[in-house]
Coordinates of C-alpha atoms and ligand atoms in Angstrom, one line a residue:
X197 CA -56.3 36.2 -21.5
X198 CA -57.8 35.8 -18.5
X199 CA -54.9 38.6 -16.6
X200 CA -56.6 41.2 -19.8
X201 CA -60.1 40.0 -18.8
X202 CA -58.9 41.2 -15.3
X203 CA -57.2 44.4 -15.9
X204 CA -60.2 45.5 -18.4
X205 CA -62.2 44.4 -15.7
X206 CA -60.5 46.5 -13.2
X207 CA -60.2 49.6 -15.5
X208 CA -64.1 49.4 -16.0
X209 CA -65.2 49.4 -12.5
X210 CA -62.6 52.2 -11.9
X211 CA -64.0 54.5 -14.6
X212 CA -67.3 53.5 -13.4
X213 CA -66.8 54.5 -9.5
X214 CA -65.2 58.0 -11.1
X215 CA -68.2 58.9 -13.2
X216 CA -70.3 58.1 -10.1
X217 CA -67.8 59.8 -7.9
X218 CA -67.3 62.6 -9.9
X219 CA -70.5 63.6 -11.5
X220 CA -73.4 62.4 -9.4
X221 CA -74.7 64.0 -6.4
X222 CA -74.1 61.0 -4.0
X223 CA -73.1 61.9 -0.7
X224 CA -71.4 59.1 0.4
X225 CA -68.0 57.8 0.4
X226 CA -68.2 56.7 -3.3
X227 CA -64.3 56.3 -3.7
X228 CA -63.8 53.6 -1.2
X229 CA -65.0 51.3 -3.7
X230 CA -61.7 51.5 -5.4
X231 CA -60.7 49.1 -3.2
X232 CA -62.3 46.7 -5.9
X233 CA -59.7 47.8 -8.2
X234 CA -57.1 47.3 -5.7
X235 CA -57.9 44.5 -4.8
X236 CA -58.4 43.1 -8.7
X237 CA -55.0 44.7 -9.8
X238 CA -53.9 42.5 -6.8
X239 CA -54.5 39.4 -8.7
X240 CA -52.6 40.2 -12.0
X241 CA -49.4 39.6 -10.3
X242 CA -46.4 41.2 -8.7
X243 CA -46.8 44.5 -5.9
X244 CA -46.0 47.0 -8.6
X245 CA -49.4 46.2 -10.1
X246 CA -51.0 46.8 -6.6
X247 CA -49.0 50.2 -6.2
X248 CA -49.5 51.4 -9.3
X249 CA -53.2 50.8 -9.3
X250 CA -53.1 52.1 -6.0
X251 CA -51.9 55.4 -6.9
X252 CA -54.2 55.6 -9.6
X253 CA -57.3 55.5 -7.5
X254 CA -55.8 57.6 -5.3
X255 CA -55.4 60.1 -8.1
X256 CA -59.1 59.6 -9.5
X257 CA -60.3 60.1 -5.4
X258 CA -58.7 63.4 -5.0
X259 CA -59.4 64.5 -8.5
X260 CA -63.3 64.1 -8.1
X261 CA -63.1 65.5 -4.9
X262 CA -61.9 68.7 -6.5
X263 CA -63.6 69.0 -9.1
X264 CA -67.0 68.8 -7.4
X265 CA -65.5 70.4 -4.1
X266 CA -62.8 72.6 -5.0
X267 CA -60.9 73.4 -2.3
X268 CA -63.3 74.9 0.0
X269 CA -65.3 71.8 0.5
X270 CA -66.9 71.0 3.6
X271 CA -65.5 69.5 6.3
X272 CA -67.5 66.1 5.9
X273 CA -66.8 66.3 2.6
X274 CA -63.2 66.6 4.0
X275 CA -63.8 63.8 6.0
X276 CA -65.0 61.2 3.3
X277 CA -62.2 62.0 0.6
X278 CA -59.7 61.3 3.9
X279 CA -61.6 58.1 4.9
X280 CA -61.6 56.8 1.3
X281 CA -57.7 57.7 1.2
X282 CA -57.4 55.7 4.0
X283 CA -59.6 52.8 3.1
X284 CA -57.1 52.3 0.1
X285 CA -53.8 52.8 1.9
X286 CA -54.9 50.1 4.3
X287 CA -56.2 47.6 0.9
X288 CA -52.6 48.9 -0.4
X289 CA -50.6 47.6 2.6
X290 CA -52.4 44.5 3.3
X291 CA -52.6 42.8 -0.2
X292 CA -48.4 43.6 -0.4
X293 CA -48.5 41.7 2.5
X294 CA -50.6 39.2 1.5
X295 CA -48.2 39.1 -1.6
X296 CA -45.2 39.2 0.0
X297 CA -46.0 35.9 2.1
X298 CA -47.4 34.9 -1.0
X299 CA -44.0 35.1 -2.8
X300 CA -42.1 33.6 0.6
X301 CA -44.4 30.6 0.2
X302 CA -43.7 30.3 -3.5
X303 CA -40.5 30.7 -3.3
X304 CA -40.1 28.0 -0.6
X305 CA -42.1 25.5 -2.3
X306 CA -39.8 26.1 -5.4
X307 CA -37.4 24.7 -3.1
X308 CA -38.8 21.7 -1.7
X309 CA -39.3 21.0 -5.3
X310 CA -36.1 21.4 -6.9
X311 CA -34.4 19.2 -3.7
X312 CA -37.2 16.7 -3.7
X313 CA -36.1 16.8 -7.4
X314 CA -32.5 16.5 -6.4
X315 CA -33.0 13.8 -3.9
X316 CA -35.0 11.6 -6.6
X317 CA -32.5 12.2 -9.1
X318 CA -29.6 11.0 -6.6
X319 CA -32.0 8.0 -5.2
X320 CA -32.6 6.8 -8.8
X321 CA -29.3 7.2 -10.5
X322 CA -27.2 6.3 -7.4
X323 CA -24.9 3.3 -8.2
X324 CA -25.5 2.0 -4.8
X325 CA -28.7 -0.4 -4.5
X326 CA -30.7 2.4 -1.9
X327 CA -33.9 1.3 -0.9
X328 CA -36.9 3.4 2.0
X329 CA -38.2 1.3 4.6
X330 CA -41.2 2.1 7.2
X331 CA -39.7 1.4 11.1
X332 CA -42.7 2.6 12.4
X333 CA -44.4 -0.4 13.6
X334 CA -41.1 -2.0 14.9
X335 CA -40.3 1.3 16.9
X336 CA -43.9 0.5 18.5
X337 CA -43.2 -3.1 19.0
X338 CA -40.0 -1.9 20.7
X339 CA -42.0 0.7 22.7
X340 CA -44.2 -2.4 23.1
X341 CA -41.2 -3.8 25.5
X342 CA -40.3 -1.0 27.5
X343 CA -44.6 -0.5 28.5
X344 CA -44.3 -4.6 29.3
X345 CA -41.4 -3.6 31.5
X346 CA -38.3 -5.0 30.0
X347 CA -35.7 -3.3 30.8
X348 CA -32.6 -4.5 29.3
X349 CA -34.2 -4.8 25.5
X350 CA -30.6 -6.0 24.3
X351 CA -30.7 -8.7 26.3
X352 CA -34.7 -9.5 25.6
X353 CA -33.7 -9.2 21.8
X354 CA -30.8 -11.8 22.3
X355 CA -32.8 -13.9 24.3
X356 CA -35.9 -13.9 21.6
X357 CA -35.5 -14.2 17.9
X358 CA -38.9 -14.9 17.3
X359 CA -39.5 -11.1 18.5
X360 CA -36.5 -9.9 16.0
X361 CA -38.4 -12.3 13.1
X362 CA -42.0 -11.0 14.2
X363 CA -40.7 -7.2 13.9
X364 CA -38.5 -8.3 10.6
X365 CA -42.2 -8.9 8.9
X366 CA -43.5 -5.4 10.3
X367 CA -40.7 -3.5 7.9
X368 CA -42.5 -2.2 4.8
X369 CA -40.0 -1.3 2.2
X370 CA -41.8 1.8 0.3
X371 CA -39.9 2.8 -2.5
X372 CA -36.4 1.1 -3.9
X373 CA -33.9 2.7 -6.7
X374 CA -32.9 1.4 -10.1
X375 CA -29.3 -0.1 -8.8
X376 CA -31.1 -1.9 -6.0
X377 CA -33.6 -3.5 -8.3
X378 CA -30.6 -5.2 -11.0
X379 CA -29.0 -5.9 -7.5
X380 CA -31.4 -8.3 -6.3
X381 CA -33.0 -9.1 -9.7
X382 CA -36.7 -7.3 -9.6
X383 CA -37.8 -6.2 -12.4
X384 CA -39.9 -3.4 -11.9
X385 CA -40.4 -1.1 -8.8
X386 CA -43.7 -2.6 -7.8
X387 CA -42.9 -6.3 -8.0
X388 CA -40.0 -5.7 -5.6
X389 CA -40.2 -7.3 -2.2
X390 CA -42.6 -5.9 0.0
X391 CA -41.3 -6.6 3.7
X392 CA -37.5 -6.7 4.8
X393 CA -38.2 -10.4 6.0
X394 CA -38.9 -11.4 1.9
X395 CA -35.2 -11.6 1.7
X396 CA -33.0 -11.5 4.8
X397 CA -32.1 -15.0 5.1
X398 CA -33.3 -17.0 8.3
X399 CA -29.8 -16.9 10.0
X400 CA -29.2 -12.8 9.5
X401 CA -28.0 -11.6 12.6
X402 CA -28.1 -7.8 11.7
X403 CA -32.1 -7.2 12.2
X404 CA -31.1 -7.5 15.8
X405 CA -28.7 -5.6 15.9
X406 CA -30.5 -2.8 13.7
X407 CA -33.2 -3.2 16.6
X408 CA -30.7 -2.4 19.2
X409 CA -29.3 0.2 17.5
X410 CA -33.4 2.1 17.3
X411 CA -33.9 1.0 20.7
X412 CA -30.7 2.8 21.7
X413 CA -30.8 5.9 19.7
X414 CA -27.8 5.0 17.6
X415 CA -27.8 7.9 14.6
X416 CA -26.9 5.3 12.4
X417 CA -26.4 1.7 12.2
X418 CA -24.0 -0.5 9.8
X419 CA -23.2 -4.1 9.2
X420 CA -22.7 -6.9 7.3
X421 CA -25.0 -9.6 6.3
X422 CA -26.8 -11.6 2.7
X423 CA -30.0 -10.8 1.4
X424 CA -31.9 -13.2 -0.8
X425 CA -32.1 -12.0 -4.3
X426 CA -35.3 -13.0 -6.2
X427 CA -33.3 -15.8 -8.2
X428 CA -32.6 -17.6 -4.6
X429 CA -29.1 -16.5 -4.6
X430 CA -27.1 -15.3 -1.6
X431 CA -25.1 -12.1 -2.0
X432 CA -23.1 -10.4 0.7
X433 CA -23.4 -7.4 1.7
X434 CA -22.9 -3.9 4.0
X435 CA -26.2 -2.4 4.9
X436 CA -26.2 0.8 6.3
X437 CA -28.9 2.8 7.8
X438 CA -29.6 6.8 9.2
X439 CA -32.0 6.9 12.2
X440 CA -33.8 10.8 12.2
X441 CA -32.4 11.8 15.9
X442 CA -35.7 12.9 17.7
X443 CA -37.9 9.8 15.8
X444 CA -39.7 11.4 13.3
X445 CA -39.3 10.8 9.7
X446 CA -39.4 6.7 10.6
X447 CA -42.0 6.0 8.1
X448 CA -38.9 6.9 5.5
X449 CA -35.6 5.4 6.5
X450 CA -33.3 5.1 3.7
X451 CA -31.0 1.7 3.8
X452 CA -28.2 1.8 1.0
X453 CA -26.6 -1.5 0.1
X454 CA -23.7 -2.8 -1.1
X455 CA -22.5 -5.8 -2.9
X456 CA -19.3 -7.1 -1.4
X457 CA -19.4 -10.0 -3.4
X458 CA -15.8 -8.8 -5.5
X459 CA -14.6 -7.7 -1.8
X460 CA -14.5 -10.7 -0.3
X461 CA -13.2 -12.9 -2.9
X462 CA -10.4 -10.4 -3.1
X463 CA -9.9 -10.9 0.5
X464 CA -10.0 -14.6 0.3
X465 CA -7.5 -14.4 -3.1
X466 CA -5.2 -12.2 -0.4
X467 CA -5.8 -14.7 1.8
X468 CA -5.0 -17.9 -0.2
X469 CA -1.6 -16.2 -1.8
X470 CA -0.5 -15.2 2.1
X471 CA -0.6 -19.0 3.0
X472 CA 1.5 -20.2 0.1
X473 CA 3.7 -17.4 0.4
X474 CA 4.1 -18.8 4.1
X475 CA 3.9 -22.3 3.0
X476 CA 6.8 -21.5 0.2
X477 CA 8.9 -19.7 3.1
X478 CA 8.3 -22.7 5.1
X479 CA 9.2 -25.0 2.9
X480 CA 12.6 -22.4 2.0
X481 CA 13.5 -22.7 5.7
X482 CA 13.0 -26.3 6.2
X483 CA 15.0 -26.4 3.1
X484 CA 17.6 -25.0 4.5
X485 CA 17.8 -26.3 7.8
X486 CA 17.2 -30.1 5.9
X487 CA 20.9 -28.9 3.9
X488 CA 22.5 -28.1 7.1
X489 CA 21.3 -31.3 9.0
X490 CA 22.3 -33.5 5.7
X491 CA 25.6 -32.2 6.1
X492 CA 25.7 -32.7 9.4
X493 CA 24.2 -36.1 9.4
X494 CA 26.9 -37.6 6.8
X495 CA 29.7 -36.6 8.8
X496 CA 29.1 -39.1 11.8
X497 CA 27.7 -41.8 9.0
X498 CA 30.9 -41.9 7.4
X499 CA 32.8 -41.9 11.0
X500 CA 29.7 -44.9 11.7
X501 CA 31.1 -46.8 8.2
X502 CA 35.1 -46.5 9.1
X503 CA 34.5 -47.7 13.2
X504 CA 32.8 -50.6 11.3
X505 CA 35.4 -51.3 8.1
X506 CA 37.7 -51.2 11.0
X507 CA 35.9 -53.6 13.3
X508 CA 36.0 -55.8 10.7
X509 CA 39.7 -55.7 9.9
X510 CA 40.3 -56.6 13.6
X511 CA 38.1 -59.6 13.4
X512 CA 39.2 -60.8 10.0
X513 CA 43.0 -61.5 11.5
X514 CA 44.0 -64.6 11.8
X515 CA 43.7 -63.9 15.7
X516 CA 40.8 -61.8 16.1
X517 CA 41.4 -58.7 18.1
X518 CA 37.7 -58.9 20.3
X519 CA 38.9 -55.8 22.5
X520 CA 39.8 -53.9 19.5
X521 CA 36.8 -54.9 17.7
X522 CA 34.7 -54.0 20.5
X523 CA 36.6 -50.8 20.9
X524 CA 35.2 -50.0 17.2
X525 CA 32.0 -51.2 17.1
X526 CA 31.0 -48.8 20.5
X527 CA 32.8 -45.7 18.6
X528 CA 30.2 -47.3 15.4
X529 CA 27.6 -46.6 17.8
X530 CA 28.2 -43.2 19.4
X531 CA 28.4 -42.1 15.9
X532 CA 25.7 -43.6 15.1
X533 CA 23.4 -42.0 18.4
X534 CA 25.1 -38.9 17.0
X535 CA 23.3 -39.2 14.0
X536 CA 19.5 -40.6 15.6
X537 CA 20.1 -37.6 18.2
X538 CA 20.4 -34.9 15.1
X539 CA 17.9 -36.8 12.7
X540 CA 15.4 -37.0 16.1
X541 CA 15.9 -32.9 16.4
X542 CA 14.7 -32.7 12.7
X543 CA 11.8 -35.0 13.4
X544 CA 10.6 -33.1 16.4
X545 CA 10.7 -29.5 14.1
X546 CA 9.4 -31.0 11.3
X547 CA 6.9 -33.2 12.0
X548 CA 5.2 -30.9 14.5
X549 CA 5.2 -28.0 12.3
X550 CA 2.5 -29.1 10.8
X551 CA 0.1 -27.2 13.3
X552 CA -1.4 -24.0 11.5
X553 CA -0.6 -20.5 11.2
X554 CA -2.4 -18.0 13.8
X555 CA -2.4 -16.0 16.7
X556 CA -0.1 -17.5 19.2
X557 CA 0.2 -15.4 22.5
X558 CA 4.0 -14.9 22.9
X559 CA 3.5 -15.6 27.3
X560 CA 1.3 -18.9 27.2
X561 CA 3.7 -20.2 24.6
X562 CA 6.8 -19.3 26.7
X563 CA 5.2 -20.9 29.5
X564 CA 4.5 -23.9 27.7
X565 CA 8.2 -24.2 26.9
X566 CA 9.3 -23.5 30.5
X567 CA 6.8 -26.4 31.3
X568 CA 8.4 -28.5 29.0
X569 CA 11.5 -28.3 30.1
X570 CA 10.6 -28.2 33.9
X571 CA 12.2 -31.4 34.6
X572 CA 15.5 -30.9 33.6
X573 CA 14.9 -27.2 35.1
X574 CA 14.4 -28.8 38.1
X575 CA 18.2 -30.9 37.5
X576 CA 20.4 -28.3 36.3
X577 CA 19.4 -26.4 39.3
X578 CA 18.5 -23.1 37.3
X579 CA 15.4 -20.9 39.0
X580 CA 13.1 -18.8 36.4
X581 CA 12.0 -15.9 36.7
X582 CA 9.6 -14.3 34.6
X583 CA 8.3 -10.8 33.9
X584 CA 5.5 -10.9 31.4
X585 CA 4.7 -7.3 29.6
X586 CA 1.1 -6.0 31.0
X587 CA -0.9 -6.0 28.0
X588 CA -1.7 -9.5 25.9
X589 CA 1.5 -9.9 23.1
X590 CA 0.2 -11.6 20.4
X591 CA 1.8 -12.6 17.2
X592 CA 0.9 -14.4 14.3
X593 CA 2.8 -17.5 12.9
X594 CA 3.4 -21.0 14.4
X595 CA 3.2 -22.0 17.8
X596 CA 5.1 -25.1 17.5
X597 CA 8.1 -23.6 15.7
X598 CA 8.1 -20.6 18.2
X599 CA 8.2 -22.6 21.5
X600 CA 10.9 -25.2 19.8
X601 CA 12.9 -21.9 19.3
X602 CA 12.4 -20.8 22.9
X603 CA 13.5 -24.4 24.3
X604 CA 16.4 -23.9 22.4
X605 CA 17.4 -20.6 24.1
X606 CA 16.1 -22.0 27.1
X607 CA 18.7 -25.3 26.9
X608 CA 21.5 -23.0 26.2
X609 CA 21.0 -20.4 29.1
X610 CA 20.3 -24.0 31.4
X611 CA 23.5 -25.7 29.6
X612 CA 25.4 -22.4 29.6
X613 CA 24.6 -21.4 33.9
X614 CA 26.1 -25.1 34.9
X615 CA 29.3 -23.3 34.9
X616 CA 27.9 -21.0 37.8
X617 CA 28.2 -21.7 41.2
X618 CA 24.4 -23.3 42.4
X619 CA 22.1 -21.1 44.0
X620 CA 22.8 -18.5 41.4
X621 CA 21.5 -20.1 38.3
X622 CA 18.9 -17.9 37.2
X623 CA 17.3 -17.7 34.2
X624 CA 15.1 -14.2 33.8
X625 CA 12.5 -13.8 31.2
X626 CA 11.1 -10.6 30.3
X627 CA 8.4 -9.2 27.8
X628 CA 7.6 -5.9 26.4
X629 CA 5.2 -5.1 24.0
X630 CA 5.8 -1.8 21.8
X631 CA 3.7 -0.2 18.8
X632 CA 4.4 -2.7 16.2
X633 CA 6.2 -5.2 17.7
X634 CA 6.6 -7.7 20.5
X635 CA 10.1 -8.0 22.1
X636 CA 11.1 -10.9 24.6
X637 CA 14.3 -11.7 26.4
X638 CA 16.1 -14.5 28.1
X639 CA 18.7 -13.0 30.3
X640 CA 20.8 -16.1 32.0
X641 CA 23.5 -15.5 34.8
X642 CA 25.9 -17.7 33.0
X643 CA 29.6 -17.2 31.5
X644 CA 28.1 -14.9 28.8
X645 CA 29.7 -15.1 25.2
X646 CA 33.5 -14.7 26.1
X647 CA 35.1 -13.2 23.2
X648 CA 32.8 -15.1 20.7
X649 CA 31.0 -12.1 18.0
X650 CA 27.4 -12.6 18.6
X651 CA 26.2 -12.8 15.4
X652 CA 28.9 -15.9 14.3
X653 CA 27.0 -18.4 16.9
X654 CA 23.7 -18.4 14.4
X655 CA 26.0 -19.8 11.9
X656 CA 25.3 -23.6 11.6
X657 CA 27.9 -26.0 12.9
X658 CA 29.3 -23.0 15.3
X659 CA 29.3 -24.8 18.6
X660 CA 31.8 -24.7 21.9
X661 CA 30.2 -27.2 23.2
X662 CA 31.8 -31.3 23.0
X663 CA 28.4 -32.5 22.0
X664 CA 27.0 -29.9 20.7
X665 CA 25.8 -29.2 17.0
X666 CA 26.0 -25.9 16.9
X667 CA 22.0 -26.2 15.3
X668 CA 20.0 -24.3 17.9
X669 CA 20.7 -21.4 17.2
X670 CA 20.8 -21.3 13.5
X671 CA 17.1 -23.1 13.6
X672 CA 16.3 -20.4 16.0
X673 CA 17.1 -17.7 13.7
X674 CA 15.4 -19.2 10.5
X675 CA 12.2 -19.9 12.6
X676 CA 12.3 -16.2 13.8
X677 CA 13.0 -14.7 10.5
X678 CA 10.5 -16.9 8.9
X679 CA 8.4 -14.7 11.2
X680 CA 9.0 -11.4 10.2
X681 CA 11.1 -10.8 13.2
X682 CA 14.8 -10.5 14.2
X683 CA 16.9 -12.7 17.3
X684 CA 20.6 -11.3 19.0
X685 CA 22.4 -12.9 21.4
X686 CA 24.6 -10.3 23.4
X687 CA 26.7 -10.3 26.7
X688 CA 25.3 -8.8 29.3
X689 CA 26.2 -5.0 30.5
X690 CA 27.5 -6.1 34.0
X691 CA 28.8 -9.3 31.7
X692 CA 27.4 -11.9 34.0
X693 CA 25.7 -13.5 31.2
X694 CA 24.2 -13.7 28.4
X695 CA 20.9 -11.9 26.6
X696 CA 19.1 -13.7 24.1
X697 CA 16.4 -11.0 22.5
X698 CA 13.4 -11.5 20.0
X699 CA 11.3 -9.2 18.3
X700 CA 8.4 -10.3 16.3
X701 CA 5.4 -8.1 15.0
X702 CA 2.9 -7.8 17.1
X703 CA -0.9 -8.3 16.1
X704 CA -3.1 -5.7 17.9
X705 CA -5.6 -7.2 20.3
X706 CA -8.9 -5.9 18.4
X707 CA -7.7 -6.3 14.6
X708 CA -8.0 -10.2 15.9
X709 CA -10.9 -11.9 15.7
X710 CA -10.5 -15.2 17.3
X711 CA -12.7 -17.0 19.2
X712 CA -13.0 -17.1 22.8
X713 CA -10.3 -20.4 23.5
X714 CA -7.5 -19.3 21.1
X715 CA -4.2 -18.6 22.6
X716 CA -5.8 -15.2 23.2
X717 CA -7.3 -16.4 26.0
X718 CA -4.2 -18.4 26.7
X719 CA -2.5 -15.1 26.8
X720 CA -5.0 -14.2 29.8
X721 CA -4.4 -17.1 31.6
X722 CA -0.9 -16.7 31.5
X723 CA -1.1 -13.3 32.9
X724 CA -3.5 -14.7 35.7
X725 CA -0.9 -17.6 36.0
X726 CA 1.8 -15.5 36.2
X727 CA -0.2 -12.7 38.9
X728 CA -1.0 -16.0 40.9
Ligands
ADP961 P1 24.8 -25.9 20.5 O1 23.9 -25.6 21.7 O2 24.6 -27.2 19.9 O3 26.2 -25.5 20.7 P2 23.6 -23.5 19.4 O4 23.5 -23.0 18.0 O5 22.4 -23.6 20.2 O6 24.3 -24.9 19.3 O7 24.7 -22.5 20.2 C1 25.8 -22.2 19.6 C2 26.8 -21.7 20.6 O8 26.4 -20.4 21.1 C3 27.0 -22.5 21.8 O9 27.8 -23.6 21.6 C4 27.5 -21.5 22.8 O10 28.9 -21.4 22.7 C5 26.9 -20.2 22.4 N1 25.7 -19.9 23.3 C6 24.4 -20.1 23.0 N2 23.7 -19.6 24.0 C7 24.5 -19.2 25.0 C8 24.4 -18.7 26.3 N3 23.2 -18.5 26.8 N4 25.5 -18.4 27.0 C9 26.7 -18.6 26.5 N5 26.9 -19.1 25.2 C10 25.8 -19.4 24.5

């Protein structure tokens, strides 16, 4: 109505300024006022509008000129009809331009809109809990520092958590999605929690680091921590946050959350089925190693039982045979040592291996062992040497199991080198750690293997020594393989000995996170030992 009202409007005036133009006797420049009607055409809409009714007055200019000048006007006449022509080019031009930037600025606010629109339809229906938070007054606070002259504001933040709470309080939340209201049990949008400190729980350590992170320029910042829901309970979650780079925009910092409640009882179900799947292999190998000691352990019982029947028979006789009888009774009790020495083997494996699964550093452990057997080192006459790998070699499973295999190889290479000439007893332990795997090997300068396969000497029983029960290396293996890892023994090339290797998988230094005393600090030291 209003755009008819206009264009009536603008017809009128037109008409009007022709009649005057056209039939009066005015002087003057009459047709410039069609600018009006320019300039009211302008406001009906689009630049054709302008043009057209540009052209049109334009038209009625010229044709009032001729009909009251014909073409043999005077040259002020002349003058005015070119200065009106000229007064409604320039109208003409600058209301398209005016319209032009007009549209530009439309057009842009159109889009602001629709991804204003877009971003409040992704904020609300997001299924992750998303909600805005105002930094600016902590980015002062930190700012704050700096004036005060702190200059290392990690430190200062470590060394001050009642900074990290005071700047906690100054962090307005401003708006908060749908999924991040069920998350934490709000209601509505304006009974949610007002300040980031209403439900970070006192002992959240990722404020401080979020602070760090501002302080530092990080782009963005992650981590894990709980936040308080309104019902008082604890969820865990993954907070993540994007930091505008040159600081602006830090009134509107958008945190998204997520729940990792599911996650981390998955993780501890993973968890809790890996230790009794170890604890079901543990109990398979000592299972196994209990069969072969049983069977072992009967054989000198029923030698102990006939030394004894026989004792017996040679005290009964009418003369009794004390020499005989005494002969019988000390073969009862080698047998019978036999027996303590083989049930004292199982008690040292199985009672210790109670200690618990972790990360046992392959070098500290080995050194441990040669420690151990230092003593009898020292006796046998055998020197060590040993070439640890550079870098830490850590693997998971039990220490106590792994060293009692290593004293094992260690007792052979030291029982084995007896037959070598003294001086020349040496026992050489190397290390080397690869992608996936840790691999160690005792290289002695004994006899070697003969003509013996390899692989038959982890057979239980399968011993060339006169007291030996041919155990070691059979426990060796199941301990290894219990591990995830494999054990040879092998001649050496230049066949002055023998090479017992290992392989286990190794557990890459930062997927561990153990504290500070674990063996992976052990490992350390036994690289510094071993430098020393
Ligand atoms: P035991 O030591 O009681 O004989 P093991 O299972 O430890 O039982 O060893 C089995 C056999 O393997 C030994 O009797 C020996 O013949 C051979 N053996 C093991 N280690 C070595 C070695 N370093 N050098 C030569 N032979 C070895």
């Amino acid at each position: 109505m209003l755009q008819r009202c206009r264009l009536a409007g603008a017809a009128a005036i037109g008409l009007i300024i022709f009649l005057v133009d056209a039939f009066t006797t005015l002087g003057s420049a009459v047709a410039v006022l069609y600018v009006l009607v320019i300039v009211l055409a302008s406001e009906l809409g689009d630049s054709a509008a302008i043009k057209r009714s540009s052209a049109i007055c334009a038209g009625l200019t010229v044709a009032a000129f001729l009909y009251v000048h014909g073409f043999n006007a005077e040259t002020q006449a002349w003058l005015r009809l070119l200065f009106s022509l000229a007064a409604n080019g320039v109208t003409t031009l600058l209301l398209l331009r005016r319209g032009i930037d007009i549209a530009r600025r439309r057009a842009s606010e159109a889009a602001l809109k629709a991804s204003e629109h877009r971003y409040r339809t992704i904020f609300e229906t997001l299924a992750v809990a998303i909600w805005e938070h105002d930094f600016r007054e902590v980015k002062e606070e930190l700012e704050g520092l700096r004036d005060r002259g702190v200059q290392d504001v990690r430190r200062y933040i470590a060394d001050h958590p009642d900074f990290v709470i005071n700047a906690r309080r100054k962090v307005r939340i401003t708006d908060v999605n749908q999924t991040a209201l069920t998350l934490m049990g709000v209601p509505t949008k304006e009974e949610f929690f007002t300040h980031l400190d209403s439900f970070l729980p006192e002992n959240d350590e990722s404020f401080a680091q979020c602070l760090v992170a501002i302080d530092e320029g990080h782009p963005t910042f992650q981590a894990e921590t709980k936040v308080r829901t309104r019902q008082g309970r604890l969820i865990p979650v993954i907070v993540a946050l994007s930091f505008p780079p040159n600081g602006e925009g830090l009134d509107r910092i958008q945190g998204s959350i997520v729940d990792i409640t599911e996650r981390l009882e998955f993780q501890e179900a993973l968890e809790h089925s890996r230790r009794e799947l170890e604890h079901a292999s543990r109990v398979a190998m000592i299972g196994e190693i209990s069969a072969s000691i049983a069977h072992e352990v009967n054989q000198p019982l029923s030698a102990t039982i006939s030394f004894i029947q026989a004792a017996q028979r040679w005290l009964d006789r009418k003369t009794p045979d004390l020499v005989e009888a005494k002969l019988a009774l000390q073969d009862a009790l080698s047998a019978t040592e036999h027996s303590a020495n083989v049930v004292k083997r199982v008690h040292m494996l199985l009672g210790k291996a109670k200690s618990e699964t972790g990360e046992v550093a392959i070098e500290a452990t080995i050194l441990d062992a040669l420690r151990l057997k230092q003593p009898e080192l020292g006796t046998h006459g055998t020197r060590v040497i040993f070439n640890p790998a550079a870098e830490a070699m850590i693997t998971r499973g039990d220490r106590i199991l792994l060293q009692q295999s290593f004293l094992n190889i260690i007792s052979n290479a030291m029982q084995a080198m007896d037959a070598t000439p003294a001086g020349h007893r040496i026992l050489t332990i190397e290390t080397e750690s690869r992608d996936s795997e840790v691999t160690f090997r005792f290289i002695d300068s004994g006899p070697g293997l003969g003509d013996q396969v390899g692989d038959s000497l982890f057979k239980a029983f399968t011993t060339t020594k006169p007291s030996g029960m041919g155990l070691g290396l059979a426990i060796c293996r199941s301990i290894v393989t219990a591990h995830g890892g494999s054990i040879s023994i092998r001649n050496r090339l230049d066949c002055n000995g023998a090479v017992v290797e290992i392989s286990l998988p190794r557990c890459l230094l930062d997927t561990l996170d153990a504290p500070k005393d674990t063996p992976l600090s052990e490992a350390g030291q036994a690289r510094q030992a071993q430098k020393a």
